[in-house]
XYZ file of C-alpha atoms in Angstrom:
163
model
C 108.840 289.867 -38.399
C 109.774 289.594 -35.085
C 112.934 287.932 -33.860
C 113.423 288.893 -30.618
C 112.428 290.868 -27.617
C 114.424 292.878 -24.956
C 113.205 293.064 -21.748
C 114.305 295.583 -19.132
C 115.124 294.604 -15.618
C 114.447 296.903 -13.187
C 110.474 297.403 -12.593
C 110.098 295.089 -15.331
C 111.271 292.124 -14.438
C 112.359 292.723 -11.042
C 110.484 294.891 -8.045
C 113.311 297.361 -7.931
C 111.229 299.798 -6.154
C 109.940 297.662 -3.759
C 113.499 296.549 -2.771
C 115.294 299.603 -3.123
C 112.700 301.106 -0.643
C 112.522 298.736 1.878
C 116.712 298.940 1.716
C 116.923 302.243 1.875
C 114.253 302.863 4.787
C 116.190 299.835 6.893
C 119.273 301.792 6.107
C 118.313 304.980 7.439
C 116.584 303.641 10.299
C 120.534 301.980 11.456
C 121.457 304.857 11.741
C 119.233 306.946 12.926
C 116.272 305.163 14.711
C 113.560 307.182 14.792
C 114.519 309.880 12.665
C 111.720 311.933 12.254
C 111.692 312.029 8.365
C 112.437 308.153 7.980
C 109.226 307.700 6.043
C 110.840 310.422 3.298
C 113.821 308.298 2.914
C 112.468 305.890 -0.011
C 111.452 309.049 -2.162
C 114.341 310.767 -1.544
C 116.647 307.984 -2.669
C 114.353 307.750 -5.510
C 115.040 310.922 -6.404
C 118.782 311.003 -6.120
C 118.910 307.479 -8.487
C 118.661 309.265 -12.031
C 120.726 312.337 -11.987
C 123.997 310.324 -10.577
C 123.372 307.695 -12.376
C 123.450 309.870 -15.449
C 126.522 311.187 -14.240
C 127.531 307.944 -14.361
C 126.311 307.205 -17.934
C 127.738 310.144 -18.651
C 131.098 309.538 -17.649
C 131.278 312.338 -15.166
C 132.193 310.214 -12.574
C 132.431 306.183 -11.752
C 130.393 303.434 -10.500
C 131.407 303.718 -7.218
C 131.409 307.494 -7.133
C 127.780 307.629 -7.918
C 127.028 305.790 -4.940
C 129.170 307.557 -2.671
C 127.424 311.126 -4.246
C 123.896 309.302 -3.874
C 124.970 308.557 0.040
C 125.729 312.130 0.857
C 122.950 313.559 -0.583
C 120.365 311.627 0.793
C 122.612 312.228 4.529
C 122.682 315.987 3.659
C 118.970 315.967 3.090
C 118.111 314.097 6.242
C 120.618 316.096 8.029
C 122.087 312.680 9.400
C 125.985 312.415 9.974
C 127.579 311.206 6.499
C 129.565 308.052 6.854
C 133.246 308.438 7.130
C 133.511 305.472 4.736
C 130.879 306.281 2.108
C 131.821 302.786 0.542
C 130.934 300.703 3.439
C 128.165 302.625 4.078
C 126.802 301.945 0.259
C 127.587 298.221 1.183
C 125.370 298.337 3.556
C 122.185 299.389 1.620
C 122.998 297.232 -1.043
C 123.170 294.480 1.547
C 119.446 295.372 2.142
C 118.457 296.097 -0.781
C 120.161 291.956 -2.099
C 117.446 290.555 0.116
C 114.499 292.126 -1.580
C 115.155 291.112 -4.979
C 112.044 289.468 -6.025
C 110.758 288.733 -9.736
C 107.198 290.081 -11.002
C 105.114 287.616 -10.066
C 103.874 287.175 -13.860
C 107.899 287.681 -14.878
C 109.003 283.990 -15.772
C 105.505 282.579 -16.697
C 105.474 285.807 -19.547
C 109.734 284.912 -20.396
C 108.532 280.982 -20.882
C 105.460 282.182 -23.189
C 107.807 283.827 -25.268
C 110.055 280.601 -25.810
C 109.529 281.020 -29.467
C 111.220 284.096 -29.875
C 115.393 285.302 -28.968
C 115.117 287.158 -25.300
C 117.346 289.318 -23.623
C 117.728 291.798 -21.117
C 119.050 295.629 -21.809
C 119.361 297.379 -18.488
C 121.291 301.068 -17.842
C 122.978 299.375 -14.412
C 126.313 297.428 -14.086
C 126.956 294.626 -15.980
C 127.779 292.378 -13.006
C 125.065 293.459 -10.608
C 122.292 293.081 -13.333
C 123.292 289.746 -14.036
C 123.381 289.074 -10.199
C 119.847 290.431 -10.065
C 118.813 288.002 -12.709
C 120.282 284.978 -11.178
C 119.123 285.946 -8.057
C 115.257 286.411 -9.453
C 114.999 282.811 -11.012
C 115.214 283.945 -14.589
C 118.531 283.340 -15.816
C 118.237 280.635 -18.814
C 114.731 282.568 -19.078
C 115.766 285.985 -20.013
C 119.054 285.811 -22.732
C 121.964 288.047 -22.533
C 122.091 290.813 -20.119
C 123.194 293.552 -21.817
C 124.522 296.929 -20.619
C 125.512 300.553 -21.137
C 129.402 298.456 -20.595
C 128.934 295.907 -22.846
C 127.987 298.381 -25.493
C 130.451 300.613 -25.607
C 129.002 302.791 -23.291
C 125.464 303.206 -24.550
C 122.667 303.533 -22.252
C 118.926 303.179 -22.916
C 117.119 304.933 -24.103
C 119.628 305.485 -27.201
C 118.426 304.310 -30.203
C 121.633 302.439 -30.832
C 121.292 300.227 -27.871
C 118.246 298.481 -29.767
């Protein structure tokens, strides 16, 4: 029997790509209008989102490390001048990248179908931001508990033990 169902947030629930795109190309283009390889800049942030955050999940570094390492990289790869203040600079695409969050279009009307059942959310970000995200998207009261690799002692999906 089925008691409940955990939902994840990012491209599940919320458009993460679409947002983190948009913020990241907006980003670039600040500061550096017209770079010639702006239209690389949302698959090259893809591509740096994993491995730090791994190193994150890992404990290799912080929260706020993995950002700053995710900011050089993708200025090293563009060959635009890193930010003296790699924590502003972060700010600033996540400032961007705030505006775009969006629900699934089908994401509430599916949560409300499943009224029946216990729902939650298990996400590998920050506690605090992926509650923002859900508040943000319309589907807090919707979606349960958010939980995270912080609220469970440091287990991140897709460990079994997280389920």
């Amino acid at each position: 029997m089925i008691n409940g169902i955990l939902f994840d947030l990012d491209g599940t629930l919320l458009d993460h790509r679409t947002a983190a795109d948009t913020a990241i190309g907006a980003w670039v283009a600040e500061r550096a209008p017209g770079h010639p390889r702006l239209g690389d800049a949302p698959a090259l942030w893809a591509a740096l989102e994993e491995p730090h955050l791994a190193a994150w999940h890992a404990g290799e570094c912080s929260w706020q490390e993995q950002r700053r390492r995710r900011v050089r990289a993708l200025c090293a790869e563009l060959a635009i001048e890193v930010p003296a203040d790699l924590d502003a600079a972060f700010a600033g695409f996540a400032e961007h990248y705030r505006r775009g969050w969006v629900a699934f279009p089908d994401a509430a009307r599916t949560l409300a179908a499943l009224g029946g059942f216990r729902l939650g959310v298990l996400t590998n970000g920050a506690q605090e931001i992926q509650e923002e995200k859900v508040r943000a998207i319309g589907l807090d009261g919707l979606a349960g508990p958010v939980l995270t690799g912080e609220v469970l002692g440091g287990c991140y999906k897709p460990a079994a033990a997280c389920y």
